[in-house]
Amino acid sequence: MSHFLYELVNSLTTNEKVNFKRTAKIHAGKDSKNYLKIYNVFEKMESYDKTALANHFKDTTIEKYLSSEVNYLKEKLLISLFNFNMNKSKRNQIQKGILMVEVLAGKGFRKEALKKLKLLKKSALKQEEFTWILRLIELEEIILFKEGNIGYKASLEQLHQQRSKVTSTIQNLNNYHILRQEIRELQFSEHLITNDIEALEDIYNNPLIANNENCMSIKAKEHWYYINVLINYLKRDFNPGLKISFEYVGFMNQNIHLFDISKILPALSNYIYHAALNKNKYHFALGEKLLIELSNKKEVSQFYIKYILYTRSLEFAYYANDTKLMEEYLILATDLIKNNLEHFEESQIQYLFMAIVRATIVLKKYDLGMYYCCLLYTSPRP
C-alpha cells in the first residue's frame, strides 16, 4: 500500500498538489494532521523506502497507527483527485450531474431531478457517452415510478426502446473495437506470413469494414477509419492509404467535440507518414501545417509534436531522396533524444533511433550511425 501511495503522490501534477494541500488545510485547520505529515514525507522521498518511512515516525504518536494513517491519506488523496478532475471532461461533468440527480431525487425534488436528467441525457447523446445514457434511463424509470404517474407504462415502454437502441449501439461500437484490436495485433506480429495475410483479408472483407454505413455512432466510425488506414498500410497500398488517412483527419476535425488531442495526433501522424510513403509534397506540407497548429494547444506535449515532425520528415526525406532535408532533421532528431528519453515510450525510442541510423547510412555518416546503434542498446530507459 505504501509503495503505491508513494507512486500516487509522485504522479500528482502541480495543480493537483496545490488543490490537495489547500483542501486539506481548510478541513484540517492546521498543517499538523498525521496524514499531511505522511504526505510530506512521501513528497520529499527520492525513491520509496519503507524503512525510512517507519524510522521517520519512530517514537511519535503516528508510529503505532502508521498503517491506518497511510490508508486515511490514500482516501483523502483519491477524494481530492476525484473532486479536482470532476469538471475536466464532458464525461466527468455528466458523471457529476448524475450524482446531482440522485441527490435531488433522494431529497424528493423529483421534478427538478427530471429537469436536470433530461439536460444530461441530451449532453450524453451529443458526447456519445452511452453507458451514462443507460444510467440516466435507469434513473428516469426510478423517478417516474416513485411519482406514481398515470401513463407510466407508456413512458416505460419509451424508455425501453431507448435502452434497446443504446444497447445495440454499444454492441456495434464494441464490435468495431474488437476488429481494431485484431488488426493492431497483426501490425505488431513479427511477419505478415500466410496466416496473417488471410486474417487481414478476413478483416478487410468483414461487412462492418466494407461500408461505414454500418457504423451506428461517430465513435464507431472513428474505429472504421483507423482500421481502414491500417489495412491499406499492411497491404502496402499506400496511395489509397493516403486518401483514407486524409479523410480520417478531416473526420476527426469535424467531430472534435468527441475526440481529444491524444486521438487526433496519431491520426495526423499516420496521414503525414502516408504522405511521406507516397512522396506527396502537398499532403506532407498540409500535414505539417496541421501539426504545428495543434502544437499551440497547451495540453499537447511538445516532445510528442517534435517526435512526429522529426521522424516523419526523415521518412519523407528518405523516400524522396532529399539529402538536404535529411541532414536538417538528422541534427534535430539527434538533439531531441539527448537527455529526453524519459518523455518517450519504448516503441517511440526505437523508431527514433531507426530513423536516425537509416539517415546516417544514406548520408554515409557510418561512425555516427554506429554510435547511435550502440546508444540504443546501452542508454538507460526511464
GROMACS .gro file of C-alpha atoms in nm:
model
  382
    1MET     CA    1   0.000   0.000   0.000
    2SER     CA    2   0.276   0.249   0.099
    3HIS     CA    3   0.465   0.187  -0.226
    4PHE     CA    4   0.151   0.251  -0.428
    5LEU     CA    5   0.083   0.566  -0.227
    6TYR     CA    6   0.437   0.692  -0.287
    7GLU     CA    7   0.386   0.646  -0.663
    8LEU     CA    8   0.045   0.814  -0.643
    9VAL     CA    9   0.190   1.118  -0.463
   10ASN     CA   10   0.469   1.147  -0.720
   11SER     CA   11   0.223   1.119  -1.009
   12LEU     CA   12   0.035   1.431  -0.898
   13THR     CA   13   0.056   1.737  -1.117
   14THR     CA   14   0.148   2.071  -0.962
   15ASN     CA   15  -0.217   2.183  -0.972
   16GLU     CA   16  -0.334   1.857  -0.814
   17LYS     CA   17  -0.081   1.901  -0.530
   18VAL     CA   18  -0.189   2.259  -0.469
   19ASN     CA   19  -0.555   2.155  -0.464
   20PHE     CA   20  -0.490   1.869  -0.219
   21LYS     CA   21  -0.292   2.086   0.025
   22ARG     CA   22  -0.541   2.371   0.006
   23THR     CA   23  -0.836   2.140   0.072
   24ALA     CA   24  -0.652   1.959   0.350
   25LYS     CA   25  -0.569   2.283   0.529
   26ILE     CA   26  -0.926   2.409   0.504
   27HIS     CA   27  -1.068   2.095   0.661
   28ALA     CA   28  -0.783   2.020   0.899
   29GLY     CA   29  -0.746   2.372   1.033
   30LYS     CA   30  -0.370   2.330   1.070
   31ASP     CA   31  -0.083   2.153   0.896
   32SER     CA   32  -0.016   1.912   1.182
   33LYS     CA   33  -0.260   1.639   1.088
   34ASN     CA   34  -0.096   1.297   1.069
   35TYR     CA   35  -0.190   1.220   0.710
   36LEU     CA   36  -0.039   1.552   0.596
   37LYS     CA   37   0.286   1.468   0.774
   38ILE     CA   38   0.300   1.134   0.592
   39TYR     CA   39   0.219   1.309   0.262
   40ASN     CA   40   0.511   1.550   0.316
   41VAL     CA   41   0.750   1.257   0.375
   42PHE     CA   42   0.636   1.084   0.054
   43GLU     CA   43   0.671   1.407  -0.142
   44LYS     CA   44   1.033   1.455  -0.031
   45MET     CA   45   1.142   1.094  -0.091
   46GLU     CA   46   1.364   1.045  -0.398
   47SER     CA   47   1.263   0.677  -0.407
   48TYR     CA   48   1.034   0.464  -0.195
   49ASP     CA   49   1.197   0.342   0.124
   50LYS     CA   50   0.973   0.152   0.365
   51THR     CA   51   1.235   0.152   0.642
   52ALA     CA   52   1.300   0.526   0.610
   53LEU     CA   53   0.925   0.592   0.633
   54ALA     CA   54   0.894   0.387   0.953
   55ASN     CA   55   1.208   0.543   1.105
   56HIS     CA   56   1.082   0.894   1.032
   57PHE     CA   57   0.785   0.840   1.265
   58LYS     CA   58   0.963   0.627   1.525
   59ASP     CA   59   0.876   0.727   1.883
   60THR     CA   60   0.591   0.951   1.765
   61THR     CA   61   0.216   0.916   1.805
   62ILE     CA   62   0.197   0.814   1.439
   63GLU     CA   63   0.423   0.507   1.475
   64LYS     CA   64   0.159   0.281   1.628
   65TYR     CA   65  -0.109   0.378   1.374
   66LEU     CA   66   0.109   0.427   1.065
   67SER     CA   67  -0.076   0.169   0.855
   68SER     CA   68  -0.421   0.318   0.923
   69GLU     CA   69  -0.289   0.674   0.873
   70VAL     CA   70  -0.145   0.572   0.536
   71ASN     CA   71  -0.486   0.432   0.437
   72TYR     CA   72  -0.650   0.755   0.550
   73LEU     CA   73  -0.408   0.956   0.336
   74LYS     CA   74  -0.495   0.736   0.038
   75GLU     CA   75  -0.866   0.808   0.083
   76LYS     CA   76  -0.802   1.181   0.117
   77LEU     CA   77  -0.587   1.186  -0.197
   78LEU     CA   78  -0.840   0.993  -0.405
   79ILE     CA   79  -1.127   1.219  -0.291
   80SER     CA   80  -0.916   1.525  -0.374
   81LEU     CA   81  -0.835   1.386  -0.722
   82PHE     CA   82  -1.199   1.295  -0.777
   83ASN     CA   83  -1.317   1.648  -0.695
   84PHE     CA   84  -1.033   1.816  -0.885
   85ASN     CA   85  -1.095   1.620  -1.204
   86MET     CA   86  -1.475   1.628  -1.189
   87ASN     CA   87  -1.504   1.909  -1.445
   88LYS     CA   88  -1.205   1.823  -1.663
   89SER     CA   89  -1.404   1.647  -1.935
   90LYS     CA   90  -1.759   1.632  -2.065
   91ARG     CA   91  -1.778   1.273  -1.943
   92ASN     CA   92  -1.681   1.377  -1.590
   93GLN     CA   93  -1.933   1.662  -1.598
   94ILE     CA   94  -2.209   1.416  -1.690
   95GLN     CA   95  -2.097   1.189  -1.406
   96LYS     CA   96  -2.115   1.483  -1.167
   97GLY     CA   97  -2.462   1.570  -1.299
   98ILE     CA   98  -2.582   1.213  -1.237
   99LEU     CA   99  -2.476   1.242  -0.873
  100MET     CA  100  -2.675   1.568  -0.851
  101VAL     CA  101  -2.984   1.399  -0.998
  102GLU     CA  102  -2.952   1.119  -0.742
  103VAL     CA  103  -2.929   1.372  -0.459
  104LEU     CA  104  -3.229   1.572  -0.586
  105ALA     CA  105  -3.438   1.257  -0.629
  106GLY     CA  106  -3.334   1.129  -0.288
  107LYS     CA  107  -3.447   1.456  -0.130
  108GLY     CA  108  -3.784   1.428  -0.301
  109PHE     CA  109  -3.728   1.704  -0.559
  110ARG     CA  110  -3.827   1.475  -0.845
  111LYS     CA  111  -3.943   1.748  -1.085
  112GLU     CA  112  -3.606   1.923  -1.057
  113ALA     CA  113  -3.429   1.588  -1.085
  114LEU     CA  114  -3.612   1.506  -1.411
  115LYS     CA  115  -3.536   1.851  -1.550
  116LYS     CA  116  -3.166   1.805  -1.477
  117LEU     CA  117  -3.177   1.449  -1.609
  118LYS     CA  118  -3.317   1.549  -1.949
  119LEU     CA  119  -3.040   1.806  -1.996
  120LEU     CA  120  -2.780   1.546  -1.903
  121LYS     CA  121  -2.928   1.292  -2.143
  122LYS     CA  122  -2.908   1.545  -2.426
  123SER     CA  123  -2.543   1.615  -2.343
  124ALA     CA  124  -2.462   1.243  -2.311
  125LEU     CA  125  -2.616   1.173  -2.653
  126LYS     CA  126  -2.408   1.451  -2.810
  127GLN     CA  127  -2.091   1.318  -2.646
  128GLU     CA  128  -2.188   0.956  -2.726
  129GLU     CA  129  -2.141   0.857  -2.363
  130PHE     CA  130  -2.362   0.552  -2.399
  131THR     CA  131  -2.301   0.392  -2.059
  132TRP     CA  132  -2.408   0.716  -1.890
  133ILE     CA  133  -2.720   0.724  -2.109
  134LEU     CA  134  -2.814   0.378  -1.978
  135ARG     CA  135  -2.767   0.502  -1.622
  136LEU     CA  136  -2.983   0.808  -1.693
  137ILE     CA  137  -3.258   0.587  -1.840
  138GLU     CA  138  -3.250   0.378  -1.524
  139LEU     CA  139  -3.271   0.688  -1.305
  140GLU     CA  140  -3.562   0.823  -1.508
  141GLU     CA  141  -3.750   0.496  -1.458
  142ILE     CA  142  -3.689   0.510  -1.082
  143ILE     CA  143  -3.803   0.872  -1.052
  144LEU     CA  144  -4.116   0.820  -1.263
  145PHE     CA  145  -4.208   0.509  -1.065
  146LYS     CA  146  -4.179   0.697  -0.735
  147GLU     CA  147  -4.401   0.975  -0.871
  148GLY     CA  148  -4.671   0.717  -0.944
  149ASN     CA  149  -4.774   0.896  -1.263
  150ILE     CA  150  -5.069   0.776  -1.468
  151GLY     CA  151  -4.938   0.672  -1.808
  152TYR     CA  152  -4.618   0.542  -1.656
  153LYS     CA  153  -4.647   0.231  -1.875
  154ALA     CA  154  -4.619   0.440  -2.193
  155SER     CA  155  -4.316   0.622  -2.054
  156LEU     CA  156  -4.163   0.291  -1.951
  157GLU     CA  157  -4.210   0.148  -2.300
  158GLN     CA  158  -4.046   0.456  -2.449
  159LEU     CA  159  -3.750   0.420  -2.213
  160HIS     CA  160  -3.731   0.050  -2.302
  161GLN     CA  161  -3.697   0.142  -2.670
  162GLN     CA  162  -3.427   0.396  -2.585
  163ARG     CA  163  -3.238   0.133  -2.384
  164SER     CA  164  -3.260  -0.120  -2.667
  165LYS     CA  165  -3.126   0.131  -2.919
  166VAL     CA  166  -2.840   0.238  -2.692
  167THR     CA  167  -2.751  -0.124  -2.611
  168SER     CA  168  -2.735  -0.208  -2.984
  169THR     CA  169  -2.515   0.096  -3.042
  170ILE     CA  170  -2.280  -0.012  -2.764
  171GLN     CA  171  -2.257  -0.362  -2.912
  172ASN     CA  172  -2.184  -0.217  -3.256
  173LEU     CA  173  -1.912   0.003  -3.107
  174ASN     CA  174  -1.761  -0.296  -2.925
  175ASN     CA  175  -1.755  -0.499  -3.248
  176TYR     CA  176  -1.550  -0.228  -3.418
  177HIS     CA  177  -1.325  -0.203  -3.114
  178ILE     CA  178  -1.253  -0.577  -3.133
  179LEU     CA  179  -1.171  -0.551  -3.504
  180ARG     CA  180  -0.939  -0.260  -3.429
  181GLN     CA  181  -0.754  -0.468  -3.172
  182GLU     CA  182  -0.729  -0.762  -3.412
  183ILE     CA  183  -0.561  -0.555  -3.680
  184ARG     CA  184  -0.331  -0.389  -3.426
  185GLU     CA  185  -0.211  -0.733  -3.323
  186LEU     CA  186  -0.150  -0.816  -3.689
  187GLN     CA  187   0.050  -0.495  -3.724
  188PHE     CA  188   0.285  -0.595  -3.444
  189SER     CA  189   0.318  -0.962  -3.538
  190GLU     CA  190   0.675  -1.045  -3.644
  191HIS     CA  191   0.591  -1.110  -4.006
  192LEU     CA  192   0.277  -1.090  -4.215
  193ILE     CA  193   0.302  -1.459  -4.308
  194THR     CA  194   0.032  -1.656  -4.491
  195ASN     CA  195  -0.198  -1.694  -4.192
  196ASP     CA  196  -0.169  -1.325  -4.111
  197ILE     CA  197  -0.249  -1.228  -4.471
  198GLU     CA  198  -0.560  -1.446  -4.456
  199ALA     CA  199  -0.662  -1.283  -4.127
  200LEU     CA  200  -0.606  -0.941  -4.284
  201GLU     CA  201  -0.830  -1.034  -4.578
  202ASP     CA  202  -1.096  -1.158  -4.336
  203ILE     CA  203  -1.099  -0.821  -4.162
  204TYR     CA  204  -1.100  -0.635  -4.495
  205ASN     CA  205  -1.398  -0.839  -4.620
  206ASN     CA  206  -1.592  -0.806  -4.295
  207PRO     CA  207  -1.924  -0.628  -4.371
  208LEU     CA  208  -1.856  -0.388  -4.083
  209ILE     CA  209  -1.538  -0.272  -4.260
  210ALA     CA  210  -1.665  -0.283  -4.617
  211ASN     CA  211  -1.911   0.000  -4.558
  212ASN     CA  212  -1.905   0.270  -4.289
  213GLU     CA  213  -2.284   0.297  -4.312
  214ASN     CA  214  -2.281   0.002  -4.072
  215CYS     CA  215  -2.138   0.232  -3.804
  216MET     CA  216  -2.409   0.322  -3.554
  217SER     CA  217  -2.213   0.602  -3.392
  218ILE     CA  218  -1.941   0.856  -3.465
  219LYS     CA  219  -1.708   0.673  -3.227
  220ALA     CA  220  -1.765   0.351  -3.422
  221LYS     CA  221  -1.683   0.538  -3.743
  222GLU     CA  222  -1.354   0.654  -3.587
  223HIS     CA  223  -1.264   0.286  -3.541
  224TRP     CA  224  -1.366   0.225  -3.903
  225TYR     CA  225  -1.125   0.491  -4.031
  226TYR     CA  226  -0.840   0.367  -3.814
  227ILE     CA  227  -0.889   0.008  -3.932
  228ASN     CA  228  -0.901   0.104  -4.300
  229VAL     CA  229  -0.588   0.320  -4.276
  230LEU     CA  230  -0.403   0.030  -4.117
  231ILE     CA  231  -0.538  -0.226  -4.366
  232ASN     CA  232  -0.404  -0.021  -4.658
  233TYR     CA  233  -0.070   0.021  -4.484
  234LEU     CA  234  -0.030  -0.351  -4.413
  235LYS     CA  235  -0.132  -0.434  -4.771
  236ARG     CA  236   0.128  -0.178  -4.890
  237ASP     CA  237  -0.146   0.011  -5.073
  238PHE     CA  238  -0.003   0.349  -4.982
  239ASN     CA  239  -0.194   0.563  -5.231
  240PRO     CA  240  -0.544   0.464  -5.110
  241GLY     CA  241  -0.393   0.472  -4.761
  242LEU     CA  242  -0.309   0.840  -4.810
  243LYS     CA  243  -0.661   0.912  -4.931
  244ILE     CA  244  -0.832   0.741  -4.638
  245SER     CA  245  -0.588   0.889  -4.382
  246PHE     CA  246  -0.662   1.238  -4.520
  247GLU     CA  247  -1.034   1.172  -4.483
  248TYR     CA  248  -0.969   1.038  -4.132
  249VAL     CA  249  -0.806   1.365  -4.022
  250GLY     CA  250  -1.093   1.564  -4.171
  251PHE     CA  251  -1.344   1.341  -3.992
  252MET     CA  252  -1.166   1.395  -3.658
  253ASN     CA  253  -1.166   1.772  -3.706
  254GLN     CA  254  -1.537   1.771  -3.793
  255ASN     CA  255  -1.612   1.585  -3.468
  256ILE     CA  256  -1.355   1.749  -3.245
  257HIS     CA  257  -1.609   1.768  -2.961
  258LEU     CA  258  -1.578   1.390  -2.926
  259PHE     CA  259  -1.205   1.338  -2.961
  260ASP     CA  260  -0.924   1.480  -2.753
  261ILE     CA  261  -0.573   1.555  -2.877
  262SER     CA  262  -0.447   1.211  -2.774
  263LYS     CA  263  -0.662   1.061  -3.053
  264ILE     CA  264  -0.620   1.334  -3.314
  265LEU     CA  265  -0.238   1.341  -3.309
  266PRO     CA  266  -0.188   0.971  -3.400
  267ALA     CA  267  -0.436   1.009  -3.688
  268LEU     CA  268  -0.247   1.314  -3.811
  269SER     CA  269   0.085   1.133  -3.770
  270ASN     CA  270  -0.041   0.847  -3.989
  271TYR     CA  271  -0.158   1.096  -4.252
  272ILE     CA  272   0.185   1.262  -4.264
  273TYR     CA  273   0.351   0.919  -4.280
  274HIS     CA  274   0.139   0.813  -4.579
  275ALA     CA  275   0.226   1.142  -4.749
  276ALA     CA  276   0.593   1.053  -4.697
  277LEU     CA  277   0.544   0.699  -4.831
  278ASN     CA  278   0.383   0.849  -5.143
  279LYS     CA  279   0.644   1.129  -5.170
  280ASN     CA  280   0.347   1.365  -5.188
  281LYS     CA  281   0.477   1.715  -5.108
  282TYR     CA  282   0.133   1.877  -5.099
  283HIS     CA  283  -0.014   1.643  -4.840
  284PHE     CA  284   0.309   1.634  -4.643
  285ALA     CA  285   0.317   2.014  -4.617
  286LEU     CA  286  -0.053   2.021  -4.526
  287GLY     CA  287   0.004   1.760  -4.254
  288GLU     CA  288   0.296   1.961  -4.114
  289LYS     CA  289   0.081   2.275  -4.108
  290LEU     CA  290  -0.196   2.098  -3.916
  291LEU     CA  291   0.058   1.953  -3.674
  292ILE     CA  292   0.210   2.294  -3.600
  293GLU     CA  293  -0.138   2.439  -3.543
  294LEU     CA  294  -0.210   2.168  -3.286
  295SER     CA  295   0.124   2.230  -3.116
  296ASN     CA  296  -0.011   2.562  -2.988
  297LYS     CA  297  -0.263   2.387  -2.764
  298LYS     CA  298  -0.146   2.383  -2.402
  299GLU     CA  299  -0.240   2.019  -2.341
  300VAL     CA  300  -0.010   1.897  -2.620
  301SER     CA  301   0.333   1.752  -2.537
  302GLN     CA  302   0.595   1.941  -2.735
  303PHE     CA  303   0.816   1.632  -2.721
  304TYR     CA  304   0.546   1.428  -2.896
  305ILE     CA  305   0.499   1.702  -3.158
  306LYS     CA  306   0.873   1.705  -3.227
  307TYR     CA  307   0.880   1.325  -3.235
  308ILE     CA  308   0.614   1.318  -3.509
  309LEU     CA  309   0.763   1.607  -3.706
  310TYR     CA  310   1.123   1.483  -3.698
  311THR     CA  311   1.060   1.113  -3.767
  312ARG     CA  312   0.808   1.178  -4.043
  313SER     CA  313   1.037   1.438  -4.203
  314LEU     CA  314   1.320   1.183  -4.203
  315GLU     CA  315   1.079   0.935  -4.366
  316PHE     CA  316   0.983   1.186  -4.635
  317ALA     CA  317   1.349   1.274  -4.697
  318TYR     CA  318   1.433   0.904  -4.731
  319TYR     CA  319   1.159   0.818  -4.980
  320ALA     CA  320   1.201   1.144  -5.175
  321ASN     CA  321   1.580   1.105  -5.170
  322ASP     CA  322   1.611   1.458  -5.031
  323THR     CA  323   1.952   1.454  -4.859
  324LYS     CA  324   1.938   1.824  -4.769
  325LEU     CA  325   1.614   1.774  -4.574
  326MET     CA  326   1.760   1.458  -4.422
  327GLU     CA  327   2.068   1.647  -4.297
  328GLU     CA  328   1.846   1.912  -4.139
  329TYR     CA  329   1.623   1.670  -3.950
  330LEU     CA  330   1.904   1.434  -3.855
  331ILE     CA  331   2.052   1.718  -3.649
  332LEU     CA  332   1.715   1.795  -3.493
  333ALA     CA  333   1.637   1.428  -3.417
  334THR     CA  334   1.974   1.361  -3.253
  335ASP     CA  335   1.935   1.674  -3.045
  336LEU     CA  336   1.585   1.561  -2.939
  337ILE     CA  337   1.699   1.231  -2.787
  338LYS     CA  338   1.975   1.390  -2.577
  339ASN     CA  339   1.855   1.371  -2.216
  340ASN     CA  340   1.491   1.339  -2.329
  341LEU     CA  341   1.433   0.962  -2.346
  342GLU     CA  342   1.208   0.972  -2.039
  343HIS     CA  343   0.947   1.157  -2.246
  344PHE     CA  344   0.904   0.869  -2.492
  345GLU     CA  345   0.767   0.516  -2.488
  346GLU     CA  346   0.999   0.229  -2.579
  347SER     CA  347   0.845   0.185  -2.926
  348GLN     CA  348   0.894   0.558  -2.994
  349ILE     CA  349   1.256   0.541  -2.878
  350GLN     CA  350   1.328   0.252  -3.112
  351TYR     CA  351   1.159   0.428  -3.404
  352LEU     CA  352   1.359   0.747  -3.340
  353PHE     CA  353   1.684   0.553  -3.338
  354MET     CA  354   1.585   0.361  -3.653
  355ALA     CA  355   1.513   0.683  -3.841
  356ILE     CA  356   1.842   0.835  -3.722
  357VAL     CA  357   2.057   0.532  -3.807
  358ARG     CA  358   1.898   0.492  -4.151
  359ALA     CA  359   1.967   0.860  -4.223
  360THR     CA  360   2.332   0.818  -4.122
  361ILE     CA  361   2.364   0.525  -4.365
  362VAL     CA  362   2.211   0.722  -4.653
  363LEU     CA  363   2.435   1.020  -4.575
  364LYS     CA  364   2.738   0.787  -4.533
  365LYS     CA  365   2.798   0.900  -4.176
  366TYR     CA  366   2.885   0.549  -4.066
  367ASP     CA  367   3.069   0.637  -3.744
  368LEU     CA  368   2.771   0.841  -3.629
  369GLY     CA  369   2.541   0.554  -3.721
  370MET     CA  370   2.748   0.307  -3.518
  371TYR     CA  371   2.741   0.545  -3.224
  372TYR     CA  372   2.359   0.558  -3.223
  373CYS     CA  373   2.333   0.181  -3.276
  374CYS     CA  374   2.537   0.132  -2.958
  375LEU     CA  375   2.349   0.406  -2.775
  376LEU     CA  376   2.016   0.238  -2.849
  377TYR     CA  377   2.117  -0.071  -2.650
  378THR     CA  378   2.322   0.098  -2.377
  379SER     CA  379   2.126   0.410  -2.288
  380PRO     CA  380   1.924   0.379  -1.963
  381ARG     CA  381   1.547   0.371  -2.004
  382PRO     CA  382   1.307   0.575  -1.791
   0.00000   0.00000   0.00000
